[in-house]
Amino acid sequence: MNPPEAHPVDVTRPGAPAGAESAAAQEVLRRVFGYDSFRGDQAEIVEHVISGGDALVLMPTGGGKSLCYQVPALVRPGVGVVVSPLIALMQDQVDALSALGVRAGFLNSTQFPDERRTVEAQFLAGELDLLYLAPERLRLESTAALLDRGKVALFAIDEAHCVSQWGHDFRPDYLGLSMLHERWPDVPRIALTATATEKTRDEIIERLDLGGARRFVASFDRPNIQYRIEPKNRADRQLLEFIRAEHPGAAGIVYCLSRNSVEKTAAFLNENGISAVPYHAGLDNRTRAANQARFLREDGLVVVATIAFGMGIDKPDVRFVAHLDLPKSVEGYYQETGRAGRDGQPSTAWMVYGLNDVVQQRRLIDSSEGDAAHRRQLQLHLDAMLALCETVTCRRTQLLAYFGQTGQSCGNCDSCLTPPESWDGTVAAQKMLSAVLRLKRERGQSFGAGHIVDILLGKQNPKVLQYDHHELKVFGIGTDLRDTEWRGVVRQLLAQGLLAVHGDYGVLTLTEASQEVLFDGRQVRLRREPERAAKPARSAKSSKAAAAADLAAADVPLFEKLREWRGATAKEQGVPAYVVFHDATLREIATRKPASLAQLGAIGGIGENKLAKYGEQVLEVLAGG
Ligand code: ADP
Ligand code: ZN
């Protein structure tokens, strides 16, 4: 499994020629990983770390962070030590590297002592290129002493935002990582994260003592992800239609807020012929781990999950991420949707949201622990998320702006593809707000949105009659809009801060800004509610087509044959399908139809090791064998 020569050029040796870093890095990229060229900042980062510099790398999910430390680890003498909190995924990472012929191992608490001793011995004997370590192991003096006795090429600190106490992924053990610099001042460190906000960045630099590190900040745009946000009516039905129309047979992640809705949604999908597994904190560890493993290994499984799922999942071919409930913040939304399309292939971030989401999130904030300042912070997060939902301009531009980056209208979000109309909602807003005001005046108590809409529509239902609300001046003044449209008005007024919602029953109240609309002639612009959910912006695709996107129709059968071969091979070896080959590699094979091992080796993602291991078999599949 080991390549004959893992370190082609020791460029850190005195007397190595200038520019040798990049030549050696290129060679490793081509020979081991099977790629022709580095992407974006990768080349510069790799060169910087090879020559011994510290680096802080901010790159979106799928941007290619792993190569930034894997290539230097292979070029520099010694073992690259990777600190990662994701112990459940270490085995897969090691498997993926082994498939490339890279010698990798890990140390974490899930191992038996004798397994651990084997890895330690390999490390000391210089038989590893990469060693994955759980952060808590570094706190043990025995681990530090082990590292002292071997040769460390570099430290990579993956998911570096875990050091941030404000982020949702805080790991106390990460605070101890400042010791790396004190104890091994000559070993270069590279910290990597996909969390973009400035505050997190500053915390990483301070807590990991990376003040002198070079910073590499990539664009956070994910051009292959299509962003869509639609009004929610029946979330499960809408989800089913979406999957059937656009991503049948593809792997996807569906996020729900509660465990209960996770279970229900997974069951609903299964009943309707879409294989799905649930994932939430209420399941026992075994079931959870098993469901995660199935998701990683099987082609085309859907996982329905609470946000507890997904960090570090590096399955490259997740074709869609769906939100059935509103995320709490734009950061969360970005992280979660970012799990789609790491392989750079077309993918969809799809969400439905409605008035109840706003009410529910508001309630969570009201009942949250912590002081007023903390609640205020949560409210600001929610406001930014609502603004993204209600925007009439490009979603991507707004998303990037949130992270301090600029962009142009993208042509690949619902706002760009089917520009929403806006309308003058001033009169509608006045009607709604005066109804809220009147109920407050006349009763000394307040009512939820549904009741107020009924009044505006002039519905003589029992509750209206019970409170004599059919006698109000505002009764029946809103028949020009439909029920769903009124709910849209309420939702947008909430998003714009022109209404507020409180308490367990979603009671509506006026804000200071409401007064401006009611009495000072302030204009209100609203986004028009579509008659029904917007049509899929990309044309509906045939089954499995998502994975086959961009293939000529004539090549699809061959691609499917290659996928079948890959599935069988992966199963035989007990590894995820993508460890054998990525979709993008299979697609290129199906298109170029290489006739020899040499031609096959020129395809992206096929390095020496994979060529030797699978080359003949792939050529047989191509020959129709
Ligand atoms: P991240 O860790 O930043 O989310 P990965 O390191 O998993 O991203 O890389 C994402 C995908 O891009 C992987 O499928 C990887 O093989 C591919 N990739 C990364 N760098 C290159 C490159 N230079 N050329 C071709 N593919 C690349
Ligand atoms: Zn756009």
XYZ file of C-alpha atoms and ligand atoms in Angstrom:
653
model
C 0.000 0.000 0.000
C 2.918 2.369 0.565
C 4.299 4.222 -2.398
C 7.919 3.340 -2.974
C 9.092 6.809 -2.092
C 6.881 9.041 0.024
C 9.218 12.022 0.121
C 10.429 12.851 -3.333
C 12.533 15.861 -2.445
C 13.576 16.911 1.022
C 13.429 20.614 0.394
C 14.057 21.476 4.026
C 17.521 20.009 3.728
C 20.225 22.667 3.688
C 21.323 23.276 0.145
C 17.999 22.331 -1.447
C 17.544 24.476 -4.553
C 15.373 27.597 -4.317
C 11.902 27.020 -5.697
C 12.269 23.362 -4.825
C 9.265 23.695 -2.487
C 6.865 24.263 -5.313
C 8.423 21.615 -7.534
C 8.207 19.045 -4.754
C 4.656 20.052 -3.896
C 3.581 19.814 -7.547
C 5.100 16.377 -7.784
C 3.222 15.122 -4.706
C -0.021 16.676 -5.938
C 0.248 14.896 -9.237
C 1.702 11.580 -8.156
C -0.193 10.949 -4.915
C -3.459 12.850 -5.369
C -3.697 12.689 -9.138
C -4.447 16.411 -9.605
C -2.820 18.688 -12.151
C -2.801 21.987 -10.359
C -3.459 23.634 -7.040
C -6.587 25.680 -6.589
C -6.834 29.249 -5.361
C -4.432 29.930 -2.515
C -3.427 26.282 -2.072
C -0.071 26.641 -3.850
C 0.978 29.624 -1.782
C -0.180 28.099 1.479
C 1.578 24.836 0.780
C 4.816 26.578 -0.116
C 4.655 28.781 2.964
C 4.161 25.828 5.297
C 6.785 23.678 3.582
C 9.328 26.395 4.195
C 8.414 26.406 7.883
C 5.922 29.274 8.189
C 2.775 29.371 10.343
C -0.538 29.895 8.560
C -4.169 30.635 9.315
C -6.393 29.371 6.511
C -10.017 30.432 6.128
C -11.622 28.588 3.296
C -15.197 27.501 2.732
C -16.203 23.874 3.007
C -15.146 22.121 -0.153
C -12.469 24.721 -0.794
C -9.695 22.162 -0.458
C -8.269 22.690 3.009
C -6.967 19.151 3.464
C -4.349 19.413 0.744
C -2.979 22.531 2.454
C -1.509 20.376 5.216
C -1.390 16.949 3.577
C 0.973 18.010 0.818
C 3.445 19.797 3.164
C 3.323 16.801 5.511
C 4.423 14.593 2.630
C 7.143 16.951 1.492
C 8.655 17.899 4.842
C 10.618 15.277 6.735
C 8.758 13.777 9.676
C 5.118 13.150 10.434
C 2.321 15.692 9.966
C 0.273 15.795 13.179
C -3.366 16.736 12.601
C -5.434 17.834 15.584
C -9.106 17.187 14.921
C -12.165 17.016 17.182
C -13.952 14.615 14.876
C -12.893 11.300 16.299
C -15.814 9.449 14.743
C -14.491 10.350 11.312
C -10.802 9.607 11.821
C -11.064 6.059 10.542
C -12.621 7.275 7.283
C -9.951 9.923 6.879
C -7.220 7.356 7.395
C -8.934 4.972 4.942
C -9.170 7.692 2.313
C -5.457 8.460 2.706
C -4.503 4.801 2.635
C -6.344 4.435 -0.650
C -3.972 7.081 -2.004
C -0.973 5.228 -0.643
C -0.379 7.747 2.130
C 0.667 6.221 5.452
C -1.734 7.522 8.080
C -2.873 6.592 11.562
C -4.813 8.056 14.445
C -4.807 8.169 18.225
C -8.046 8.684 20.112
C -10.110 7.311 22.959
C -12.039 4.856 20.785
C -9.004 2.612 20.322
C -7.897 -0.479 22.177
C -4.551 -0.027 23.937
C -2.764 -2.425 21.589
C -4.019 -0.541 18.511
C -2.731 2.624 20.075
C 0.642 1.074 20.782
C 0.954 -0.039 17.169
C 0.325 3.481 15.900
C 2.777 4.909 18.436
C 5.440 2.494 17.292
C 4.802 3.396 13.645
C 5.112 7.055 14.516
C 8.430 6.557 16.299
C 9.788 4.411 13.483
C 8.991 7.156 10.969
C 6.506 4.888 9.227
C 3.713 7.443 9.119
C 3.127 10.477 6.927
C 0.136 11.745 8.875
C -1.046 11.198 12.429
C -4.550 12.314 13.477
C -4.897 13.234 17.142
C -7.923 14.078 19.261
C -7.235 17.347 21.134
C -7.719 15.739 24.542
C -4.825 13.380 23.839
C -2.485 16.319 23.551
C -3.251 17.249 27.136
C -1.636 14.018 28.238
C 2.026 14.367 29.031
C 2.560 10.889 27.610
C 1.401 12.092 24.173
C 3.638 15.145 24.290
C 6.557 12.949 25.299
C 5.790 10.641 22.383
C 5.862 13.573 19.955
C 9.194 14.657 21.475
C 10.724 11.302 20.676
C 9.647 11.278 17.023
C 9.931 13.862 14.280
C 7.004 16.187 13.694
C 6.789 17.781 10.229
C 3.997 20.203 11.099
C 0.925 20.668 13.267
C -2.379 21.111 11.483
C -5.211 22.381 13.670
C -8.395 21.430 11.878
C -11.771 23.004 12.726
C -9.793 25.750 14.447
C -12.972 27.684 15.307
C -13.536 25.105 18.073
C -11.266 27.331 20.159
C -13.895 30.077 20.055
C -16.101 30.235 23.094
C -18.807 32.115 21.199
C -19.134 29.639 18.420
C -21.485 26.690 18.755
C -18.646 24.182 18.409
C -16.529 25.213 21.373
C -14.216 22.458 22.674
C -12.441 23.281 25.930
C -9.548 21.010 24.918
C -8.750 23.353 22.067
C -7.690 26.019 24.562
C -4.753 23.808 25.488
C -3.397 23.960 21.941
C -1.467 27.164 22.609
C 1.111 24.840 24.127
C 2.112 23.593 20.691
C 3.999 26.761 19.999
C 5.663 26.868 23.408
C 6.816 23.303 23.358
C 7.749 22.936 19.673
C 8.602 26.478 18.551
C 10.321 25.261 15.379
C 7.463 23.176 14.045
C 5.190 25.093 11.644
C 1.518 25.273 12.521
C -1.389 25.616 10.156
C -4.852 26.354 11.570
C -7.837 25.815 9.296
C -11.517 26.633 9.498
C -14.561 27.282 7.355
C -16.086 29.662 9.895
C -15.785 33.081 8.475
C -16.713 35.814 10.890
C -14.082 38.276 11.954
C -14.740 37.745 15.607
C -14.004 34.038 15.363
C -10.888 34.748 13.341
C -9.536 37.102 16.004
C -10.213 34.593 18.730
C -8.356 31.865 16.861
C -5.319 34.081 16.393
C -5.272 35.107 20.025
C -5.960 31.765 21.645
C -3.691 29.715 19.431
C -0.930 32.291 19.622
C -0.935 32.751 15.862
C -0.192 36.474 15.814
C 2.799 35.919 13.534
C 1.017 33.540 11.174
C 0.303 34.452 7.568
C -3.401 34.699 6.884
C -5.075 33.282 3.842
C -8.718 34.233 3.433
C -10.477 32.677 0.476
C -13.730 33.837 -1.012
C -16.587 32.255 0.857
C -18.680 31.924 -2.226
C -19.828 28.422 -3.150
C -20.779 28.972 -6.771
C -21.977 25.406 -7.326
C -24.637 25.706 -4.608
C -27.994 27.074 -5.687
C -29.763 28.925 -2.844
C -33.550 28.818 -2.658
C -35.973 29.846 0.081
C -39.690 29.245 -0.382
C -42.813 29.899 1.656
C -43.753 26.961 3.833
C -47.188 25.433 3.644
C -46.864 21.672 4.004
C -43.192 21.194 4.613
C -43.046 17.404 4.218
C -45.006 17.411 0.932
C -42.908 20.248 -0.418
C -39.742 18.372 0.512
C -40.943 15.234 -1.228
C -41.771 17.152 -4.396
C -38.415 18.878 -4.305
C -36.456 15.639 -3.955
C -38.497 13.819 -6.570
C -38.241 16.613 -9.085
C -34.629 17.578 -8.632
C -32.554 15.066 -6.692
C -34.039 11.582 -6.881
C -31.600 8.894 -5.814
C -29.116 11.442 -4.484
C -27.572 11.869 -1.054
C -28.950 14.770 0.954
C -29.281 16.235 4.425
C -32.600 17.501 5.786
C -32.477 19.693 8.884
C -35.374 19.979 11.332
C -35.519 21.781 14.652
C -36.995 19.062 16.867
C -36.326 15.371 17.353
C -39.962 14.683 16.845
C -40.083 16.285 13.426
C -36.838 14.518 12.496
C -38.465 11.146 13.212
C -41.697 12.040 11.443
C -39.996 13.403 8.369
C -37.675 10.394 8.025
C -40.663 8.051 8.296
C -42.617 10.092 5.766
C -39.785 9.949 3.223
C -39.394 6.199 3.662
C -43.127 5.674 3.184
C -42.820 7.552 -0.055
C -39.965 5.564 -1.469
C -37.032 7.747 -0.476
C -34.512 5.986 1.778
C -33.909 8.121 4.834
C -32.413 7.696 8.320
C -32.942 9.917 11.378
C -30.133 11.489 13.371
C -30.579 13.410 16.633
C -29.237 13.583 20.168
C -32.125 11.501 21.529
C -31.005 8.365 19.725
C -28.605 6.061 21.518
C -24.973 6.303 20.469
C -24.964 3.028 18.566
C -27.936 3.888 16.373
C -26.584 7.341 15.740
C -23.172 6.076 14.733
C -24.740 3.392 12.549
C -26.955 5.906 10.754
C -24.029 8.226 10.180
C -21.934 5.360 8.839
C -24.722 4.336 6.457
C -25.035 7.882 5.198
C -21.298 8.060 4.520
C -21.062 4.651 2.905
C -24.194 4.211 0.866
C -24.872 6.016 -2.349
C -27.981 8.150 -2.331
C -29.206 8.004 1.264
C -30.992 10.952 2.900
C -30.301 11.793 6.536
C -32.918 13.787 8.451
C -31.215 15.485 11.359
C -31.140 18.159 13.983
C -28.158 20.469 13.799
C -26.248 17.926 15.887
C -25.357 16.345 12.557
C -22.711 17.264 10.108
C -19.612 18.945 11.398
C -16.622 17.534 9.599
C -18.701 15.212 7.444
C -16.558 15.243 4.370
C -18.811 13.219 2.122
C -18.166 15.007 -1.143
C -21.333 14.113 -3.050
C -24.128 15.494 -0.864
C -26.393 16.921 -3.558
C -28.821 18.898 -1.421
C -29.269 20.364 2.029
C -32.879 21.110 2.947
C -34.075 23.171 5.904
C -37.609 22.536 7.076
C -37.194 25.007 9.942
C -35.495 28.359 10.116
C -31.859 28.261 11.286
C -31.026 30.522 14.210
C -28.369 32.519 12.414
C -26.821 33.184 9.035
C -23.615 31.511 10.270
C -25.547 28.352 11.042
C -27.326 28.458 7.694
C -24.050 28.914 5.857
C -22.316 26.078 7.708
C -25.202 23.693 7.217
C -25.861 24.460 3.569
C -22.099 24.315 2.999
C -22.199 20.564 3.469
C -23.710 20.272 0.009
C -21.489 19.902 -3.025
C -17.992 19.694 -1.598
C -17.010 18.044 -4.866
C -17.834 21.249 -6.715
C -20.727 19.674 -8.627
C -24.131 21.395 -8.888
C -26.051 21.188 -5.596
C -29.034 22.824 -3.968
C -29.559 24.578 -0.640
C -33.324 24.545 -0.288
C -35.404 25.892 2.565
C -39.042 26.449 3.379
C -40.026 28.930 6.012
C -43.186 30.494 7.318
C -44.732 32.693 9.932
C -44.612 29.994 12.583
C -40.843 29.794 12.255
C -40.552 33.409 13.284
C -42.901 32.898 16.222
C -41.087 29.764 17.311
C -37.592 31.258 17.106
C -38.760 34.338 18.958
C -40.161 32.112 21.687
C -36.885 30.233 21.964
C -35.081 33.520 22.439
C -37.541 34.754 25.065
C -37.155 31.576 27.068
C -33.407 31.227 26.609
C -31.062 31.333 29.538
C -28.645 34.196 29.824
C -28.968 37.907 30.346
C -30.608 40.609 28.273
C -27.407 41.243 26.319
C -27.276 37.597 25.314
C -30.908 37.633 24.210
C -30.264 40.795 22.263
C -27.416 39.006 20.489
C -29.693 36.106 19.598
C -32.281 38.543 18.283
C -29.677 40.193 16.036
C -28.732 36.795 14.654
C -32.379 36.029 13.949
C -32.941 39.419 12.319
C -30.066 38.827 9.903
C -31.481 35.414 9.046
C -34.946 36.864 8.430
C -33.491 39.587 6.258
C -31.878 36.889 4.116
C -35.217 35.090 3.818
C -37.140 38.181 2.805
C -34.628 39.814 0.524
C -35.767 40.775 -2.969
C -32.176 40.853 -4.207
C -29.555 38.151 -4.777
C -29.286 35.790 -1.799
C -25.651 35.000 -2.459
C -24.662 38.666 -2.484
C -26.423 39.131 0.829
C -24.844 36.013 2.313
C -21.351 37.099 1.295
C -21.971 40.630 2.550
C -22.727 39.143 5.936
C -19.198 37.762 5.970
C -17.736 41.057 4.817
C -17.223 39.990 1.212
C -18.655 41.532 -1.925
C -20.222 39.740 -4.853
C -22.361 40.375 -7.889
C -25.805 39.040 -8.660
C -25.087 35.374 -9.045
C -27.600 33.981 -11.501
C -27.835 30.863 -9.340
C -30.285 31.699 -6.550
C -34.060 32.004 -6.628
C -33.946 35.793 -6.490
C -31.727 35.914 -9.561
C -33.489 33.138 -11.466
C -37.053 34.286 -10.873
C -36.750 37.835 -9.585
C -39.460 38.360 -6.978
C -41.820 41.225 -7.503
C -42.155 43.689 -4.727
C -45.326 45.652 -4.129
C -46.428 48.682 -2.177
C -47.616 47.081 1.030
C -48.225 50.319 2.904
C -52.010 50.059 3.006
C -51.947 46.360 3.867
C -49.475 47.070 6.636
C -51.685 49.855 7.977
C -54.698 47.546 8.034
C -52.757 44.851 9.849
C -51.212 47.221 12.352
C -54.469 48.972 13.130
C -56.115 45.621 13.789
C -53.348 44.830 16.269
C -53.744 48.273 17.816
C -57.527 48.004 18.102
C -57.468 44.607 19.740
C -55.006 45.925 22.246
C -57.141 48.992 23.000
C -60.462 47.293 23.189
C -59.568 44.237 25.136
C -56.475 45.019 27.093
C -55.082 41.792 25.716
C -53.552 40.629 22.486
C -54.191 37.899 19.952
C -52.092 35.761 17.630
C -51.650 36.242 13.910
C -54.235 33.655 12.828
C -57.024 35.386 14.716
C -56.113 38.802 13.375
C -56.050 37.526 9.803
C -59.517 35.997 10.356
C -60.789 39.394 11.482
C -59.317 41.158 8.465
C -60.861 38.551 6.179
C -64.235 38.986 7.879
C -64.581 35.390 9.075
C -67.381 34.901 11.584
C -65.801 31.964 13.362
C -66.545 31.009 17.004
C -63.563 32.823 18.461
C -64.375 36.004 16.540
C -67.965 35.842 17.740
C -66.979 35.025 21.311
C -65.045 38.275 21.573
C -67.466 40.314 19.446
C -64.668 40.960 17.031
C -67.081 41.042 14.110
C -68.101 44.429 15.430
C -64.642 45.905 15.137
C -64.084 48.608 12.534
C -61.319 46.537 10.954
C -63.561 43.476 10.530
C -63.585 42.400 6.881
C -61.441 45.232 5.565
C -58.810 42.851 4.179
C -60.696 40.739 1.649
C -58.429 42.006 -1.122
C -55.723 39.542 0.007
C -55.854 35.800 0.561
C -55.157 34.119 3.890
C -51.661 33.033 2.827
C -50.919 36.523 1.595
C -51.883 38.023 4.930
C -49.663 35.574 6.716
C -46.897 36.659 4.370
C -47.586 40.271 5.321
C -47.293 39.453 9.026
C -44.078 37.507 8.463
C -42.508 40.326 6.515
C -43.606 42.981 8.984
C -41.951 40.895 11.691
C -38.796 40.561 9.605
C -38.718 44.319 9.059
C -39.234 45.072 12.747
C -42.619 46.687 12.083
C -44.327 44.160 14.337
C -43.107 42.139 17.299
C -44.175 38.794 18.660
C -44.119 37.664 22.267
C -44.912 34.825 24.558
C -46.019 31.260 24.168
C -48.998 32.004 21.963
C -47.221 34.172 19.435
C -48.972 37.342 20.553
C -48.460 40.246 18.157
C -47.586 43.690 19.436
C -46.631 47.002 17.891
C -43.127 48.419 17.860
C -41.952 52.014 17.760
C -41.501 51.682 14.025
C -45.138 50.542 13.683
C -46.207 54.020 14.765
C -44.370 55.531 11.788
C -46.384 53.364 9.417
C -49.668 54.071 11.162
C -49.276 57.794 11.723
C -46.276 59.248 9.882
C -46.797 57.977 6.345
C -43.862 55.568 6.325
C -43.941 53.438 3.159
C -43.650 49.652 3.297
C -42.400 47.483 0.439
C -43.163 43.774 0.505
C -42.092 40.732 -1.472
C -44.966 39.201 -3.403
C -46.032 35.762 -2.231
C -45.986 33.363 -5.158
C -49.295 31.618 -5.940
C -47.570 28.381 -5.078
C -44.009 27.336 -4.430
C -41.717 28.589 -7.168
C -40.980 26.086 -9.888
C -37.641 24.358 -9.634
C -35.273 26.788 -11.182
C -33.226 24.112 -12.838
C -35.260 21.872 -15.084
C -36.379 18.694 -13.410
C -33.907 15.934 -13.946
C -34.343 12.265 -14.503
C -33.403 9.766 -11.843
C -29.824 9.785 -10.606
C -29.208 12.627 -12.971
C -27.997 14.971 -10.293
C -24.832 12.952 -9.950
C -24.571 12.717 -13.706
C -25.014 16.458 -14.231
C -23.134 17.813 -17.222
C -22.798 14.406 -18.844
C -23.826 13.942 -22.446
C -26.871 11.682 -22.554
C -24.902 9.052 -24.447
C -22.378 8.804 -21.609
C -24.879 8.353 -18.796
C -25.163 4.543 -19.076
C -21.379 4.226 -18.828
C -21.306 6.528 -15.827
C -23.961 4.373 -14.178
C -21.934 1.253 -14.881
C -18.880 2.848 -13.304
C -20.950 3.824 -10.282
C -22.146 0.276 -9.910
C -18.592 -1.014 -10.080
C -17.533 1.588 -7.514
C -20.368 0.634 -5.159
C -19.427 -3.038 -5.274
C -15.728 -2.304 -4.821
C -16.335 0.010 -1.869
C -18.579 -2.536 -0.200
C -16.001 -5.256 -0.622
C -13.379 -3.076 1.033
C -15.655 -1.659 3.714
C -14.997 1.945 2.776
C -17.274 4.758 1.565
C -17.773 4.864 -2.194
C -16.020 8.227 -2.502
C -12.849 6.713 -1.047
C -12.589 4.629 -4.208
C -13.291 7.495 -6.655
C -15.239 10.744 -6.497
C -18.213 11.350 -8.789
C -16.190 13.970 -10.640
C -13.534 11.365 -11.479
C -16.121 8.844 -12.722
C -17.721 11.547 -14.810
C -14.433 12.407 -16.448
C -13.760 8.730 -17.156
C -17.211 8.324 -18.742
C -16.622 11.354 -20.935
C -13.038 10.746 -22.023
C -13.189 6.939 -22.225
C -9.459 6.352 -21.737
C -8.161 3.354 -23.636
C -4.956 2.709 -21.701
C -3.570 2.928 -18.194
C -1.535 5.946 -19.223
C -4.628 7.794 -20.435
C -6.535 6.778 -17.330
C -3.757 8.113 -15.122
C -4.156 11.553 -16.658
C -7.674 11.888 -15.240
C -8.220 14.123 -12.197
C -8.213 12.235 -8.902
C -6.276 9.200 -10.150
C -2.822 9.127 -8.604
C -0.258 6.352 -8.871
C -1.694 4.241 -6.106
C -5.271 4.241 -7.359
C -4.097 3.627 -10.893
C -2.195 0.545 -9.777
C -5.056 -0.665 -7.639
C -8.095 -0.038 -9.843
C -6.755 0.785 -13.288
C -7.250 -2.626 -14.905
C -10.731 -3.027 -13.448
C -11.839 0.368 -14.723
C -10.541 -0.395 -18.193
C -12.510 -3.643 -18.113
C -15.701 -1.798 -17.229
C -14.993 0.570 -20.111
C -14.413 -2.321 -22.478
C -17.836 -3.620 -21.522
C -16.469 -6.519 -19.477
P -12.455 21.175 2.737
O -11.706 20.365 3.758
O -11.932 22.557 2.577
O -13.924 21.153 2.929
P -11.501 19.167 0.955
O -10.087 19.243 1.333
O -12.302 18.018 1.451
O -12.232 20.518 1.318
O -11.584 19.237 -0.635
C -12.836 19.306 -1.286
C -12.796 18.549 -2.599
O -11.979 19.206 -3.553
C -12.214 17.163 -2.446
O -13.024 16.320 -3.212
C -10.811 17.285 -2.997
O -10.350 16.073 -3.497
C -11.007 18.326 -4.080
N -9.779 19.116 -4.332
C -9.092 19.837 -3.432
N -8.036 20.440 -3.995
C -8.046 20.106 -5.314
C -7.224 20.417 -6.449
N -6.166 21.204 -6.338
N -7.557 19.889 -7.646
C -8.646 19.088 -7.767
N -9.458 18.748 -6.741
C -9.178 19.252 -5.526
Zn -28.295 35.367 -6.863
